[in-house]
Coordinates of C-alpha atoms in Angstrom, one line a residue:
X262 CA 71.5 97.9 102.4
X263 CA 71.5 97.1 106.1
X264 CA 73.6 94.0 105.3
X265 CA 76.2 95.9 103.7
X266 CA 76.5 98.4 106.7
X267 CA 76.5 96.1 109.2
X268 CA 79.1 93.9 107.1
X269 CA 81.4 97.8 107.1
X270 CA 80.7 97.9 110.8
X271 CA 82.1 94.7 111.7
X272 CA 84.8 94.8 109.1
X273 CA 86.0 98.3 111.2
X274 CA 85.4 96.6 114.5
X275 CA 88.5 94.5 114.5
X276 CA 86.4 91.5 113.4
X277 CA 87.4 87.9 112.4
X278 CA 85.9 85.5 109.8
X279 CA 84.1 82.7 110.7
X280 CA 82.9 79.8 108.5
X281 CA 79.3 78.4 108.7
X282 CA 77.8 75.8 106.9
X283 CA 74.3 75.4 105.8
X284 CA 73.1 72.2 105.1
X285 CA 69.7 71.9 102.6
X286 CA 68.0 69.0 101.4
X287 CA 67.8 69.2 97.3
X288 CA 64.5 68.1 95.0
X289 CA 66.1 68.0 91.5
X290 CA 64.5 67.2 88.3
X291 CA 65.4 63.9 86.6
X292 CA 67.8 66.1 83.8
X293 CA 69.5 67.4 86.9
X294 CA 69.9 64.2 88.4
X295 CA 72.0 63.0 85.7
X296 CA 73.9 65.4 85.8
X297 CA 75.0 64.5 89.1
X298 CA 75.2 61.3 88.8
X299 CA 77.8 62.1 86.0
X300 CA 79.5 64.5 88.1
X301 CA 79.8 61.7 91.2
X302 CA 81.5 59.4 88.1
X303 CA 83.4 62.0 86.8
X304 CA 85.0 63.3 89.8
X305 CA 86.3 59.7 90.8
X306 CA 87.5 58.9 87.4
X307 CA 89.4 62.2 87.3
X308 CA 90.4 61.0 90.6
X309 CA 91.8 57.7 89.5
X310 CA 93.8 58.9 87.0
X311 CA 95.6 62.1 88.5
X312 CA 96.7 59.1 91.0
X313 CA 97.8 56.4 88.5
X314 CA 100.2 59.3 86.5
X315 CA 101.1 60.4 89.6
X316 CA 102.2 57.1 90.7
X317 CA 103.7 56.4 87.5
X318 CA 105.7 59.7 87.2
X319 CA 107.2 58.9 90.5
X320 CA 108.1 55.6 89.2
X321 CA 109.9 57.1 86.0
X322 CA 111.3 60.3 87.9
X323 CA 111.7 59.9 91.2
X324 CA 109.3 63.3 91.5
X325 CA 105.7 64.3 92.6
X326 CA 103.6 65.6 90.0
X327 CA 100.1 65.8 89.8
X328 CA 98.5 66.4 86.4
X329 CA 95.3 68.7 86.2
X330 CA 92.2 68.3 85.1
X331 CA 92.5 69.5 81.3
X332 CA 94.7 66.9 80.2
X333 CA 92.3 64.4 80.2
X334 CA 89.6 65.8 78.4
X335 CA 91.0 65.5 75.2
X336 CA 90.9 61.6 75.8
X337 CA 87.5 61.4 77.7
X338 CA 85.4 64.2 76.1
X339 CA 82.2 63.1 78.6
X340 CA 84.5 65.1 81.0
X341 CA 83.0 68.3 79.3
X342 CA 79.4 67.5 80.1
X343 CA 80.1 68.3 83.9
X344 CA 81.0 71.9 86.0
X345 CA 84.8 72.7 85.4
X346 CA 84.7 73.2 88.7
X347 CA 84.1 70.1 90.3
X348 CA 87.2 68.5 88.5
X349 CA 89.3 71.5 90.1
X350 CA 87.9 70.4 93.2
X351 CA 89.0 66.9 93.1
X352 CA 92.2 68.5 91.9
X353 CA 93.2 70.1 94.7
X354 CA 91.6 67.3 97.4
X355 CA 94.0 65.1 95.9
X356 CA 97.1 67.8 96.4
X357 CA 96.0 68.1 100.3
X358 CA 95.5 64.8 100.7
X359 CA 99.4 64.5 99.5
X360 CA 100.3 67.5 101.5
X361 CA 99.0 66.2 104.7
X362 CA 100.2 62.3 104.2
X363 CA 103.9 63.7 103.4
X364 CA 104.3 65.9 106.5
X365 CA 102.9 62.9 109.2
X366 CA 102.3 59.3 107.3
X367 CA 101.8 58.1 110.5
X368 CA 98.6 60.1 111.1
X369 CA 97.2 60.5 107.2
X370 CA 97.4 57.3 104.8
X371 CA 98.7 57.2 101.4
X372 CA 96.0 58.5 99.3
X373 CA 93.9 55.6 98.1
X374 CA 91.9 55.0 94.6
X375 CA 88.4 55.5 94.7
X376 CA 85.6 52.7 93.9
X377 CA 81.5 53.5 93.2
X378 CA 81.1 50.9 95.9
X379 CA 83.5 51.5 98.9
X380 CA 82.6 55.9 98.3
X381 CA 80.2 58.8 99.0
X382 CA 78.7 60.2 95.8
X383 CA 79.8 64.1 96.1
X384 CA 81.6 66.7 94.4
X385 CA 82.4 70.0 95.4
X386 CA 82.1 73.7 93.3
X387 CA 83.5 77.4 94.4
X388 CA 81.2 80.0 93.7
X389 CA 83.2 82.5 91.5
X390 CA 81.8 86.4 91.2
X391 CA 82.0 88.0 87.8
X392 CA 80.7 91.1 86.7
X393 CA 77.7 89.3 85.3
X394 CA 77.2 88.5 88.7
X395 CA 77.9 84.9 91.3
X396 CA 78.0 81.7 89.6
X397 CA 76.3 79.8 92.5
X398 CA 73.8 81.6 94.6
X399 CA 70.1 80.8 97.0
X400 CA 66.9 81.7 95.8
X401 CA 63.5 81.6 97.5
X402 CA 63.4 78.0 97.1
X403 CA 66.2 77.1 95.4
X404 CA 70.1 76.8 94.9
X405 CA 71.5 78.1 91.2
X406 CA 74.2 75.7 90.0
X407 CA 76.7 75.3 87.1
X408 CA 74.9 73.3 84.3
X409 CA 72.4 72.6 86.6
X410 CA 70.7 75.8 86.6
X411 CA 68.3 76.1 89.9
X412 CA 67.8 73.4 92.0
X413 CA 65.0 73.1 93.9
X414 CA 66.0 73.1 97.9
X415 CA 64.4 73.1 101.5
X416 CA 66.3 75.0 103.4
X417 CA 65.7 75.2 107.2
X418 CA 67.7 78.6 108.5
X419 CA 68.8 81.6 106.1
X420 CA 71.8 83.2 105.6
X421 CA 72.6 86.7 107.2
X422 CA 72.6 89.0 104.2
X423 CA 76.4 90.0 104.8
X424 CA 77.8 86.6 104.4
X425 CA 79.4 85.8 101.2
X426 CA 79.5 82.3 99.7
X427 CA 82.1 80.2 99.0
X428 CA 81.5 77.0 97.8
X429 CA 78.7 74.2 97.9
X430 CA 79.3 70.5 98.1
X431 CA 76.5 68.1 96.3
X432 CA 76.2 64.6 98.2
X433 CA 73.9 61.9 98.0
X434 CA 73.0 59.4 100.6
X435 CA 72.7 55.3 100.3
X436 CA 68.9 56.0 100.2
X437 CA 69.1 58.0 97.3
X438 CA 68.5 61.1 98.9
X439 CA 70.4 64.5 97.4
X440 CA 71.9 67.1 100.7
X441 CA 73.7 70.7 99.7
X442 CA 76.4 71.6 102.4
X443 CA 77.0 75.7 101.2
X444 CA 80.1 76.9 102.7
X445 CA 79.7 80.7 103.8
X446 CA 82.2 83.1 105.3
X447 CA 81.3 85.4 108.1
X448 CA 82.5 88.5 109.5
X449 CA 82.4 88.5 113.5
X450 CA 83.8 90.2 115.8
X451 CA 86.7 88.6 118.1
X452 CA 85.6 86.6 120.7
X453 CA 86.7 87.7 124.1
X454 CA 88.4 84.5 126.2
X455 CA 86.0 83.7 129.4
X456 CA 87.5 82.5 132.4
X457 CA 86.3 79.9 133.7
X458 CA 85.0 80.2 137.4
X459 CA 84.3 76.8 139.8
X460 CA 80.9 77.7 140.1
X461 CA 80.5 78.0 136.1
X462 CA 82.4 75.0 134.9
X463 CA 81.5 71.6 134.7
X464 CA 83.0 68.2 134.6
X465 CA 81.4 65.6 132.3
X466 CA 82.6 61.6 132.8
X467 CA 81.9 59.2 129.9
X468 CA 79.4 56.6 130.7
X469 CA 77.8 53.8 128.7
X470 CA 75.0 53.9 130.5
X471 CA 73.7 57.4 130.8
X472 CA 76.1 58.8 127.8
X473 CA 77.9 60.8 130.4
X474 CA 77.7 61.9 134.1
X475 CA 78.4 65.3 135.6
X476 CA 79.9 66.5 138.3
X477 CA 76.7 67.8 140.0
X478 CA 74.9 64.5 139.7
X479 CA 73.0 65.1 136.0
X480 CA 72.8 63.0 133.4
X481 CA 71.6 63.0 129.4
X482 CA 70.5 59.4 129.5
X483 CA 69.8 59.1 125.6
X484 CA 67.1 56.9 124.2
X485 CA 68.6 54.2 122.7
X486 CA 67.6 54.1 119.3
X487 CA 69.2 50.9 118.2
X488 CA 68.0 48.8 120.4
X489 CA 64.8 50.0 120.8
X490 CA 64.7 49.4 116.9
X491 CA 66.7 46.0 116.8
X492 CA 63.5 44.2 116.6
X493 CA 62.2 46.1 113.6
X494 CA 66.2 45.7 112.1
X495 CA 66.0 42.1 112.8
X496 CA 62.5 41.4 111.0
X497 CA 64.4 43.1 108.0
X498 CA 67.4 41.0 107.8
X499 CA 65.3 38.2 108.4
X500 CA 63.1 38.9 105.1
X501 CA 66.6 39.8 103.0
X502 CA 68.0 36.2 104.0
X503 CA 64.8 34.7 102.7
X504 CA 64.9 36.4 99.2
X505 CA 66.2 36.1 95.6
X506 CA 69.1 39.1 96.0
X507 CA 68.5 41.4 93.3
X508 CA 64.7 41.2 92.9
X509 CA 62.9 44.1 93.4
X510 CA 60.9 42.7 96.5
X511 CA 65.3 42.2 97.9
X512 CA 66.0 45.8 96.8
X513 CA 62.8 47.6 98.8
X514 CA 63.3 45.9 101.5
X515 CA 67.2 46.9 101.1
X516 CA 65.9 50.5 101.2
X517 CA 63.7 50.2 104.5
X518 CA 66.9 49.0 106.0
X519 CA 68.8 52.1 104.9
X520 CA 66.3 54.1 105.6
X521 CA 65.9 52.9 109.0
X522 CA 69.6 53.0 109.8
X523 CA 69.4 56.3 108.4
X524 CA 66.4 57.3 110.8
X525 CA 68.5 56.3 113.6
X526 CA 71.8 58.3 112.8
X527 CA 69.5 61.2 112.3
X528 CA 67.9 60.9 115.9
X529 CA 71.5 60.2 117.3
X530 CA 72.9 63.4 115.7
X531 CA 70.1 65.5 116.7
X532 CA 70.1 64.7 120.3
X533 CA 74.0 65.3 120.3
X534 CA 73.7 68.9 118.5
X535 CA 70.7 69.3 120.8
X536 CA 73.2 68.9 124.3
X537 CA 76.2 69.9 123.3
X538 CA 74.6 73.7 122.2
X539 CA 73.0 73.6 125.7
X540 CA 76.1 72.7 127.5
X541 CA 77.8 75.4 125.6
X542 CA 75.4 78.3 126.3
X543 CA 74.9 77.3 130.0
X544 CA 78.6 76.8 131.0
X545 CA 81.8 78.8 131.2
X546 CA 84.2 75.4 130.4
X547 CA 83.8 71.9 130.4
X548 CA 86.2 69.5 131.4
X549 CA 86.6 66.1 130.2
X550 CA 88.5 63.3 130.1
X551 CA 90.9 61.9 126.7
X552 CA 89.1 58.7 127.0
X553 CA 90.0 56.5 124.2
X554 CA 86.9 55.4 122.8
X555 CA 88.3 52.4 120.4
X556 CA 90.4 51.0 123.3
X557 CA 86.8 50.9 125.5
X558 CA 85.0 49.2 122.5
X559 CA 87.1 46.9 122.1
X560 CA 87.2 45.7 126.0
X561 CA 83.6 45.9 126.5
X562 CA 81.5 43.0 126.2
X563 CA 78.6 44.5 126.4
X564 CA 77.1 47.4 125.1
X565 CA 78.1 49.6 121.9
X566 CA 80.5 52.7 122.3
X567 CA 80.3 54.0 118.9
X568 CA 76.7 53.5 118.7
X569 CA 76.2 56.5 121.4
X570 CA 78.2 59.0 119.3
X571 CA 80.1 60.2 122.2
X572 CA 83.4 61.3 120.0
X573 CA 80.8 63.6 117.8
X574 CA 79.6 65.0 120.7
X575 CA 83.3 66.0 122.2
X576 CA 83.9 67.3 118.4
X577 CA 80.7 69.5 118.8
X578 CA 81.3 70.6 121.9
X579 CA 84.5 71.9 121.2
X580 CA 83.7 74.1 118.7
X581 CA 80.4 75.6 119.8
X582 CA 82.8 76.5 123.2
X583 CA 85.3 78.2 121.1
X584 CA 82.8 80.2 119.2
X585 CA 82.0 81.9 122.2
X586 CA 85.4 82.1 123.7
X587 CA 84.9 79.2 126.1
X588 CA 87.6 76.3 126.8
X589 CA 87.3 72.9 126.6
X590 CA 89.5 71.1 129.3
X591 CA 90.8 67.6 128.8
X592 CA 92.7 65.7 131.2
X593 CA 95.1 63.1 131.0
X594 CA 92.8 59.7 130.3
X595 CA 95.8 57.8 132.8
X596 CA 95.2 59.8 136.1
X597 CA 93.1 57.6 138.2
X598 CA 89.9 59.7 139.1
X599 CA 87.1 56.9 139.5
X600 CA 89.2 55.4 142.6
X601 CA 90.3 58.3 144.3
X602 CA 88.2 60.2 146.5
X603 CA 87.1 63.6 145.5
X604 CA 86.8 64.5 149.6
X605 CA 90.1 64.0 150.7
X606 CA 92.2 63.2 147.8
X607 CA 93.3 59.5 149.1
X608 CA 93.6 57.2 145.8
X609 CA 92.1 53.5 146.5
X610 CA 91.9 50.2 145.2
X611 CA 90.5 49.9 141.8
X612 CA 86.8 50.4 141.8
X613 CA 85.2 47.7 139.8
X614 CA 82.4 48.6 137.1
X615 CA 79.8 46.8 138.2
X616 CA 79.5 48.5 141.4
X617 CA 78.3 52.0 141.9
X618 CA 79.2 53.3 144.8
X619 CA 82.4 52.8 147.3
X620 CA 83.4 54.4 150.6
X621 CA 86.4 56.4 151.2
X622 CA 88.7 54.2 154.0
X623 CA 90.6 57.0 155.0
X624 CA 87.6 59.7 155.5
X625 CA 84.3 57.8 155.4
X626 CA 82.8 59.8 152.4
X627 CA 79.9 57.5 150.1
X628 CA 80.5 58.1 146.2
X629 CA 78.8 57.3 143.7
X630 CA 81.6 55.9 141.1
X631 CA 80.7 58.0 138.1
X632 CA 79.7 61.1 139.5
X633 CA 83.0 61.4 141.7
X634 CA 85.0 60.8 138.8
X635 CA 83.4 63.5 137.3
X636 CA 84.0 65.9 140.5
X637 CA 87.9 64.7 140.0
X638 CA 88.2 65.4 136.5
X639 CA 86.9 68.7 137.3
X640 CA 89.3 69.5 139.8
X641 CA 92.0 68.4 137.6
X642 CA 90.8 70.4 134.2
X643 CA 90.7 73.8 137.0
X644 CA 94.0 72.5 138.2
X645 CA 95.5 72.3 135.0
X646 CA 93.8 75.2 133.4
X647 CA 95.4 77.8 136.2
X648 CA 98.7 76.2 135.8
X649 CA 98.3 76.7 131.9
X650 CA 97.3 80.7 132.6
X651 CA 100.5 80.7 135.0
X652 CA 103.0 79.4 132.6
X653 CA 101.6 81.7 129.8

């Protein structure tokens, strides 16, 4: 009951729906993990062949049309075994993916057929309320599915008891391990747009190093996890080349190696969740700089860019800002902020990367060559923010 009034409340107080996602990790039985696994090959044969008649009627018409689910079922009756749902699902990914390739190819390819191989085994399901009642919902322990019935789940937050459910999608990982992502909608109220003040606002510079550098001189400096596990990674490989591929001594040891792999992108996405939600709730704005991450991968010799998740972690960022009405400034990636001096404003002679500190020649000031690039870009996202404000 106090759900429901405080869902009336917020529903008179002007509010606005926010999505949230909940991800749990599933224990099903063996019955229910065949049904999965026939729902993972049943989606991407459904898949396959709304894109072979749809290239084919294109062919013969000159038209797009893509077939539904139903008319295949006559033809492969194993189709009937799995949720309805899930086959609407696929249904209507294959539609966007259309939608968004047709109005900019240059962005989205051409949707592509799907192999067991090359893809992630998931499928996704709406929850649908009836008079009977929801057809997916949470229990104690548990997630009630379509054919599957209740699934036994860990789940590691709640939901409020005001948001409403919209749909779940079932994955499983290369280790064999079975993950829920339910989909919730949730009434909030408007956020009010902060202003960001000089004092409140920081300026973050990428680094390889230290993952990035702020303005006032911190840094996250990250553990490394793949190199401080590219000794353990290298013993593994070094066992795999040594074996008969597809014994069962090749295919544990295949699963410590994707287990370990997995470890690692676990750590890496917990310590980016972990800074960017500090950042977020200790800061008015953040300003950063469009650096283009695959350009600086490709030129370095040294080191590995993607490896430190620093995309993710702008991604993340931005959206925990804008939940609480905060901007995220970037800055043109071509403005020259690591050779021009944040005292004075005179822009110098490239500064090279292996140094770390240079001296002004006009005012005498002693930088350090991240952390003043971090004061400029700072600057520059105030700068540009005001002129933003002004213009509006």
């Amino acid at each position: 009951m106090n759900g429901v009034r405080a869902a009336k409340k917020l529903a008179d107080d002007n509010s606005t729906i926010r999505h949230i996602t909940i991800k749990v990790r599933l224990y099903p039985d063996q019955a229910q993990r065949e049904l999965f696994e026939k729902t993972f090959g049943c989606c991407r044969y459904i898949w396959n062949q709304m894109l072979a008649d749809q290239q084919r009627f294109y062919l013969e018409t000159n038209q797009h049309f893509i077939p539904t689910p139903a008319k295949y079922k006559n033809s492969a009756p194993f189709l009937r075994e799995v949720d309805n749902q899930a086959l609407t699902q696929e249904h209507n990914k294959l539609a966007q993916a259309f939608r968004v390739f047709f109005k900019n190819p240059e962005c989205f390819g051409y949707p592509k057929f799907k192999r067991k191989k090359d893809d992630r085994d998931s499928f996704t399901a709406c929850n649908h309320d009836f008079a009977s009642g929801p057809t997916i919902y949470t229990t104690r322990d548990g997630i009630r599915m379509t054919k599957a019935g209740i699934v036994r789940a860990a789940f590691h937050r709640r939901p409020q008891a005001w948001w409403k459910l919209r749909r779940i999608t079932v994955s499983k990982t290369r280790t064999g391990k079975y993950y829920c992502s339910i989909l919730y909608a949730c009434p909030t109220r408007q956020t009010v747009p902060v202003t960001p003040a000089p004092e409140r606002t920081i300026g973050l510079k990428y680094s390889l190093s230290h993952f990035y550098v702020a303005d006032n001189g911190s840094m996250a400096d990250p553990p490394h996890w793949l190199k401080d596990s590219q000794e353990k990674l290298s013993g593994i490989q070094q066992r795999l080349s040594r074996m008969e591929p597809g014994s069962r001594n090749y295919q544990q040891t295949v699963q410590k190696y994707r287990l370990l792999h997995e470890h690692i992108a676990n750590q890496r996405r917990d310590f980016i969740h972990k800074e960017s939600r500090r950042i977020a709730n200790d800061w008015d704005a953040v300003c950063m700089r469009a650096d283009p991450l695959a350009e600086i991968s490709r030129s370095m010799k040294s080191g590995s860019v993607p490896d430190a998740g620093y995309g993710m972690f702008r991604t993340c960022l931005q959206y925990k800002l804008a939940w609480q009405g905060k901007p995220l400034i970037v800055v043109d990636r071509y403005h020259p902020t690591t050779r021009t001096c944040s005292a004075c404003g005179m822009v110098g002679d490239a500064v090279s990367y292996k140094k770390n500190t240079w001296t002004c020649s006009k005012c005498g000031a002693v930088h350090s060559r991240e952390v003043n690039a971090a004061k400029n870009i700072k600057a520059l996202g105030l700068a540009q923010y005001q002129d933003l404000r002004a213009s509006v």
